[in-house]
Amino acid sequence: MTIAPQGQKISDLLVAGPTLSFEFFPPKTDEAERQLEKAIHELAPLRPSFVSVTYGAGGSTRDRTRDIVIEVNRSQPFPAMPHLTCSGHTRAQITELLDEYAAAGIHNILALAGDPPADGSEPGGDFTYATELVEMVRDHPGDFAIGVAAHPELHPRSDGDREADRRWLAAKLALADFAITQFFYEVDDYQRMIEELAVLGSSTPVLPGIMPPGAASLAGLKRMANMNGSVIPAALLERLEASADDADALRAIGVEVATDLSGRLLDAGAPGLHLYALNRSESVLRIVDGLGLRPTG
Ligand code: FAD
C-alpha cells in the first residue's frame, strides 16, 4: 500500500500503487469527539495513504469538517481530505473555504453535489451538479487533486437510466483525478461500472468504498443503503438480521464480509481501498490485519 508524506496529492499516491484510506465524519458531541480522536490514534499505526472527513449537507458541518481536516493534516504523517458539497452554496462561500484549505496546506478535495433538502425545498445557491464544483476547484490557485463520487449500483437520482448515469459519471471523471464509490457488496457491480467507464473512454482510478456491514447498527446500515441506492444482498441481510441484537456478532460478520470483498476487489485490480470507519477503529483494524496489510517495521 502506498504511504504518503504529509500534504501529498492523492493523484500522485495512486500513480505510485494501491492506496489504503479511511473515512470519518465530524462528531457532534464532546464524547463523540473523544471517540474520533481515539479512532485516529488507533488507526494511525496502519499508516493510511490518506483519510477523509465528510461534510454535512448544505454546509451544516462546514467549520467542524474544516477544523478536523486541518488538525489531522497538521498532526499526522498522512494527508486528510475534506469532502465538500456544493448544493445550497454560493460561489463566494466555496471560494472562501478553498482559500482556507489552500492556506493550511491541504492539497486534496472530494468534490460532491450533495443532496437537496429532504423536505423537498429548493436548495438555492449557485450549483446543481458536482462537475460545476470540480471545475471551480480546478480553477482555484490552491493546486488541489480532485476526487468525486461514483455509484456502482447507479446514483439513486438516475432512476435506473444506466446509460445516462454512466455518461454523466464519465464526463465528471474526465475533469477529476480519482473517484471514491458509494458502498456496495457485490464485486460484479464495481467491475461492471469500471468496464462501462472504459467503453466510454474513462480510465480515471475509482477507489471502492467499503462499509463493514456490522460497523453501524443494522437499522443504520439499512437507512444508509436505502438513501444511497446500495443493495444489501438477501443472504447477507438474513445473516445480519439473525444477529441484529448482538453487536459483537454483527461486527464479526461485517469484518468477514468486508475482508472478503476487499481482497476480491484488490485481486480484480482496484486501485486501493477506502474503508468507511464510522469513527471507530475495531472493524478496520481487523479487516486490515485480515488482508495482511498492516505495515511492518
Ligand atoms: P453528481 O455527480 O452531480 O450526480 C447527481 C445526479 O445527477 C446523478 O444521478 C447524475 O447521473 C446526474 N447528473 C450529473 N450531471 C448531470 C447533468 N449535467 N445533467 C443531468 N444529470 C446529471 N454527501 C454529503 O452531503 N456529504 C458528504 O461528505 C458526502 N460524501 C460522499 C462520499 C462518497 C464517496 C460518496 C459516493 C457520496 C458522498 N455523499 C456525500 C453523497 C453525495 O453528495 C450524494 O450522492 C449526492 O446525491 C450526489 O452527489 P454527486 O457528487 O454524486 O452528484
Coordinates of C-alpha atoms and ligand atoms in Angstrom, one line a residue:
M1 CA 0.0 0.0 0.0
T2 CA 1.2 3.5 -0.8
I3 CA 2.2 5.6 2.2
A4 CA 2.1 9.4 1.9
P5 CA 4.4 12.1 3.2
Q6 CA 2.1 14.6 4.7
G7 CA 0.5 17.1 2.3
Q8 CA 0.9 14.9 -0.7
K9 CA -1.7 14.7 -3.5
I10 CA -3.8 11.6 -3.7
S11 CA -3.5 11.6 -7.5
D12 CA 0.3 11.1 -7.0
L13 CA -0.2 8.3 -4.4
L14 CA -2.5 6.4 -6.8
V15 CA 0.2 6.5 -9.5
A16 CA 2.7 5.0 -7.0
G17 CA 0.5 2.0 -6.1
P18 CA -2.7 0.9 -4.3
T19 CA -3.8 3.2 -1.5
L20 CA -5.5 2.5 1.8
S21 CA -7.7 5.2 3.2
F22 CA -10.3 5.7 6.0
E23 CA -13.3 7.9 6.2
F24 CA -14.5 9.8 9.2
F25 CA -17.4 12.2 10.0
P26 CA -17.4 15.3 12.1
P27 CA -18.6 14.4 15.7
K28 CA -21.5 16.3 17.3
T29 CA -20.7 15.9 21.0
D30 CA -17.6 16.1 23.2
E31 CA -17.9 12.3 23.8
A32 CA -18.1 11.6 20.1
E33 CA -15.1 13.9 19.6
R34 CA -13.0 11.9 22.0
Q35 CA -14.2 8.7 20.1
L36 CA -12.9 10.2 16.9
E37 CA -9.6 11.1 18.4
K38 CA -9.2 7.6 19.8
A39 CA -10.0 6.1 16.4
I40 CA -7.4 8.2 14.6
H41 CA -4.9 7.4 17.3
E42 CA -5.5 3.6 16.9
L43 CA -5.6 3.7 13.1
A44 CA -2.6 5.9 12.6
P45 CA -0.1 2.9 13.0
L46 CA -1.7 1.3 9.9
R47 CA -0.1 4.2 8.1
P48 CA -3.1 5.0 5.8
S49 CA -2.3 6.7 2.5
F50 CA -4.9 9.4 3.4
V51 CA -8.0 9.9 5.4
S52 CA -11.2 11.9 4.5
V53 CA -13.8 13.8 6.6
T54 CA -17.4 14.1 5.4
Y55 CA -19.3 17.4 5.1
G56 CA -22.9 17.9 6.3
A57 CA -25.4 18.5 3.6
G58 CA -25.9 22.2 2.9
G59 CA -22.8 23.1 4.9
S60 CA -24.1 22.1 8.3
T61 CA -20.6 20.9 9.4
R62 CA -18.6 23.5 7.4
D63 CA -16.4 24.7 10.3
R64 CA -16.1 21.3 12.0
T65 CA -15.1 19.5 8.9
R66 CA -12.6 22.2 8.1
D67 CA -11.1 22.2 11.6
I68 CA -10.7 18.4 11.8
V69 CA -9.1 18.2 8.4
I70 CA -6.6 21.0 9.1
E71 CA -5.8 19.5 12.5
V72 CA -5.3 15.9 11.2
N73 CA -3.3 17.2 8.3
R74 CA -1.1 19.1 10.6
S75 CA -0.6 16.5 13.3
Q76 CA -0.4 13.2 11.3
P77 CA 2.0 11.9 8.7
F78 CA -0.8 11.3 6.2
P79 CA -2.9 13.8 4.3
A80 CA -6.5 14.5 5.3
M81 CA -9.0 15.3 2.6
P82 CA -12.2 17.3 3.1
H83 CA -15.4 16.3 1.5
L84 CA -17.2 19.4 0.1
T85 CA -20.7 19.6 -1.3
C86 CA -21.9 22.5 -3.5
S87 CA -25.7 22.2 -3.3
G88 CA -27.1 25.2 -1.5
H89 CA -23.8 27.1 -1.6
T90 CA -22.8 30.3 -3.3
R91 CA -19.5 30.6 -5.3
A92 CA -18.3 33.1 -2.7
Q93 CA -18.8 30.5 0.1
I94 CA -16.9 27.9 -1.8
T95 CA -14.0 30.2 -2.7
E96 CA -13.7 31.2 1.0
L97 CA -13.4 27.6 2.1
L98 CA -10.9 26.7 -0.7
D99 CA -8.8 29.7 0.3
E100 CA -8.7 28.4 3.9
Y101 CA -7.8 24.9 2.8
A102 CA -5.0 26.2 0.4
A103 CA -3.6 28.4 3.2
A104 CA -3.5 25.4 5.5
G105 CA -1.6 23.2 3.0
I106 CA -4.5 20.9 2.1
H107 CA -4.0 19.6 -1.5
N108 CA -7.0 17.2 -1.9
I109 CA -10.7 17.9 -2.2
L110 CA -13.6 15.4 -2.6
A111 CA -16.0 17.5 -4.8
L112 CA -19.7 16.4 -4.4
A113 CA -23.1 17.8 -5.4
G114 CA -24.6 16.9 -2.0
D115 CA -28.3 16.0 -1.7
P116 CA -31.1 18.6 -1.9
P117 CA -33.0 19.2 1.4
A118 CA -35.0 16.2 2.5
D119 CA -38.2 18.3 2.8
G120 CA -38.2 18.9 -1.0
S121 CA -37.5 22.7 -0.7
E122 CA -35.2 24.3 -3.2
P123 CA -31.5 24.3 -2.0
G124 CA -30.8 27.7 -3.6
G125 CA -27.1 28.6 -4.2
D126 CA -25.1 28.7 -7.4
F127 CA -24.6 24.9 -8.2
T128 CA -26.6 21.9 -9.4
Y129 CA -24.1 19.2 -10.2
A130 CA -20.7 18.1 -8.9
T131 CA -19.0 18.9 -12.2
E132 CA -19.6 22.6 -11.6
L133 CA -17.7 22.3 -8.3
V134 CA -14.9 20.2 -9.9
E135 CA -14.4 23.0 -12.5
M136 CA -14.3 25.6 -9.8
V137 CA -11.8 23.7 -7.6
R138 CA -9.7 23.1 -10.7
D139 CA -9.6 26.9 -11.4
H140 CA -8.6 27.8 -7.8
P141 CA -4.9 28.6 -7.4
G142 CA -4.7 26.1 -4.5
D143 CA -3.5 23.3 -6.8
F144 CA -5.8 20.6 -5.5
A145 CA -6.1 16.9 -6.5
I146 CA -9.8 16.4 -7.0
G147 CA -11.8 13.3 -6.1
V148 CA -15.5 12.8 -7.0
A149 CA -18.3 10.3 -6.0
A150 CA -19.2 7.2 -8.1
H151 CA -22.1 4.8 -7.6
P152 CA -21.5 1.3 -8.8
E153 CA -25.2 0.5 -8.5
L154 CA -26.2 3.8 -10.2
H155 CA -26.9 7.1 -8.4
P156 CA -30.4 6.9 -6.8
R157 CA -31.5 10.0 -8.8
S158 CA -30.6 8.3 -12.1
D159 CA -33.9 6.4 -12.0
G160 CA -32.4 3.3 -13.4
D161 CA -31.2 5.1 -16.6
R162 CA -27.8 3.2 -16.7
E163 CA -26.6 4.8 -19.9
A164 CA -27.2 8.4 -18.8
D165 CA -25.8 7.7 -15.3
R166 CA -22.5 6.3 -16.8
R167 CA -22.3 9.1 -19.4
W168 CA -22.5 11.8 -16.6
L169 CA -20.1 9.9 -14.5
A170 CA -17.5 9.5 -17.3
A171 CA -17.9 13.3 -18.1
K172 CA -17.2 14.0 -14.4
L173 CA -14.3 11.7 -14.2
A174 CA -12.7 13.3 -17.3
L175 CA -12.4 16.5 -15.2
A176 CA -11.4 14.8 -11.9
D177 CA -8.3 12.9 -10.7
F178 CA -10.0 10.0 -9.0
A179 CA -13.3 8.8 -7.6
I180 CA -14.5 7.0 -4.5
T181 CA -17.6 4.8 -4.6
Q182 CA -20.6 4.6 -2.5
F183 CA -20.6 1.3 -0.6
F184 CA -21.7 -1.9 -2.3
Y185 CA -21.4 -5.6 -1.6
E186 CA -21.1 -7.3 -5.0
V187 CA -17.7 -7.2 -6.7
D188 CA -19.6 -7.6 -10.1
D189 CA -21.3 -4.2 -9.6
Y190 CA -17.9 -2.5 -9.3
Q191 CA -16.3 -4.4 -12.2
R192 CA -19.3 -3.7 -14.4
M193 CA -19.0 0.0 -13.7
I194 CA -15.3 0.0 -14.5
E195 CA -15.9 -1.8 -17.8
E196 CA -18.7 0.6 -18.7
L197 CA -16.5 3.5 -18.0
A198 CA -13.7 2.0 -20.1
V199 CA -16.1 1.7 -23.0
L200 CA -16.8 5.5 -22.6
G201 CA -13.0 6.1 -22.7
S202 CA -12.6 6.7 -18.9
S203 CA -9.6 5.2 -17.1
T204 CA -9.6 7.6 -14.1
P205 CA -8.9 5.5 -10.9
V206 CA -12.1 4.6 -8.9
L207 CA -11.5 3.6 -5.3
P208 CA -14.1 1.2 -3.9
G209 CA -15.7 2.4 -0.7
I210 CA -16.1 -0.5 1.8
M211 CA -18.7 -0.3 4.5
P212 CA -18.2 -3.2 7.0
P213 CA -21.9 -4.1 7.5
G214 CA -21.7 -4.5 11.3
A215 CA -19.9 -1.2 11.9
A216 CA -23.2 0.6 12.3
S217 CA -26.4 -0.8 13.8
L218 CA -28.4 -2.9 11.3
A219 CA -31.1 -0.2 11.2
G220 CA -28.4 2.4 10.5
L221 CA -27.0 0.3 7.7
K222 CA -30.4 -0.2 6.1
R223 CA -31.2 3.5 6.3
M224 CA -27.9 4.4 4.6
A225 CA -28.3 1.7 1.9
N226 CA -31.8 2.9 1.2
M227 CA -30.6 6.6 0.9
N228 CA -27.6 5.7 -1.3
G229 CA -29.1 3.1 -3.6
S230 CA -26.8 0.3 -2.2
V231 CA -28.3 -3.2 -2.2
I232 CA -27.6 -5.4 0.8
P233 CA -27.7 -8.9 -0.7
A234 CA -30.6 -11.1 0.7
A235 CA -28.2 -13.8 2.1
L236 CA -26.1 -11.1 3.9
L237 CA -29.3 -9.4 5.2
E238 CA -30.6 -12.7 6.6
R239 CA -27.3 -13.3 8.5
L240 CA -27.3 -9.7 9.8
E241 CA -30.9 -9.9 10.9
A242 CA -30.3 -13.2 12.8
S243 CA -27.6 -11.3 14.9
A244 CA -29.3 -7.9 15.0
D245 CA -29.3 -7.7 18.8
D246 CA -25.7 -8.9 19.2
A247 CA -23.2 -6.1 18.4
D248 CA -20.2 -8.4 18.6
A249 CA -21.7 -11.0 16.3
L250 CA -22.8 -8.2 13.8
R251 CA -19.3 -6.8 13.9
A252 CA -17.7 -10.3 13.3
I253 CA -20.0 -10.8 10.2
G254 CA -19.1 -7.3 9.0
V255 CA -15.4 -7.9 9.3
E256 CA -15.6 -11.2 7.5
V257 CA -17.7 -9.8 4.6
A258 CA -15.6 -6.6 4.2
T259 CA -12.3 -8.5 4.3
D260 CA -13.5 -10.9 1.7
L261 CA -14.9 -8.1 -0.5
S262 CA -11.7 -6.0 -0.2
G263 CA -9.5 -9.0 -1.1
R264 CA -11.5 -9.8 -4.1
L265 CA -11.6 -6.1 -5.2
L266 CA -7.8 -5.8 -4.9
D267 CA -7.4 -9.1 -6.9
A268 CA -9.7 -7.6 -9.6
G269 CA -7.3 -4.6 -9.9
A270 CA -9.0 -2.0 -7.7
P271 CA -6.5 1.0 -7.2
G272 CA -6.9 0.8 -3.4
L273 CA -9.4 0.5 -0.6
H274 CA -11.4 3.3 1.1
L275 CA -12.9 2.0 4.4
Y276 CA -15.8 3.7 6.0
A277 CA -14.5 3.7 9.6
L278 CA -17.6 5.5 11.1
N279 CA -15.1 7.0 13.7
R280 CA -14.3 3.6 15.2
S281 CA -11.1 1.6 14.8
E282 CA -12.0 -2.0 15.8
S283 CA -13.5 -3.3 12.5
V284 CA -11.0 -1.5 10.3
L285 CA -8.0 -2.9 12.3
R286 CA -9.4 -6.5 11.9
I287 CA -10.0 -6.0 8.2
V288 CA -6.6 -4.6 7.5
D289 CA -5.0 -7.4 9.6
G290 CA -7.1 -10.0 7.8
L291 CA -5.8 -8.7 4.5
G292 CA -2.2 -8.7 5.7
L293 CA -1.9 -5.0 5.0
R294 CA -0.6 -3.9 8.4
P295 CA 2.8 -2.2 7.8
T296 CA 5.8 -4.0 9.3
G297 CA 8.9 -2.2 10.6
Ligands
FAD1 P1 -23.5 14.4 -9.3 O1 -22.2 13.9 -9.8 O2 -23.8 15.8 -9.6 O3 -24.7 13.5 -9.7 C1 -26.0 13.6 -9.2 C2 -27.0 13.0 -10.2 O4 -27.1 13.9 -11.3 C3 -26.6 11.7 -10.8 O5 -27.9 11.0 -11.0 C4 -26.0 12.0 -12.1 O6 -26.1 11.0 -13.1 C5 -26.8 13.2 -12.5 N1 -26.1 14.2 -13.3 C6 -24.8 14.6 -13.2 N2 -24.5 15.6 -14.1 C7 -25.7 15.8 -14.7 C8 -26.0 16.8 -15.7 N3 -25.1 17.7 -16.2 N4 -27.3 16.8 -16.2 C9 -28.2 15.9 -15.7 N5 -27.9 15.0 -14.8 C10 -26.7 14.9 -14.3 N6 -22.9 13.8 0.8 C11 -22.8 14.8 1.7 O7 -23.7 15.5 1.9 N7 -21.6 14.9 2.4 C12 -20.5 14.1 2.2 O8 -19.5 14.3 2.8 C13 -20.6 13.1 1.2 N8 -19.6 12.2 1.0 C14 -19.7 11.3 0.0 C15 -18.6 10.5 -0.3 C16 -18.7 9.5 -1.2 C17 -17.5 8.6 -1.5 C18 -19.9 9.3 -2.0 C19 -20.1 8.2 -3.0 C20 -21.0 10.1 -1.7 C21 -20.9 11.1 -0.7 N9 -22.0 12.0 -0.5 C22 -21.9 12.9 0.5 C23 -23.3 11.8 -1.1 C24 -23.5 12.7 -2.4 O9 -23.4 14.0 -2.0 C25 -24.8 12.3 -3.0 O10 -24.7 11.0 -3.6 C26 -25.4 13.3 -3.9 O11 -26.8 12.8 -4.1 C27 -24.8 13.3 -5.3 O12 -23.6 13.8 -5.3 P2 -22.6 13.5 -6.6 O13 -21.4 14.3 -6.3 O14 -22.6 12.1 -6.9 O15 -23.5 14.3 -7.7

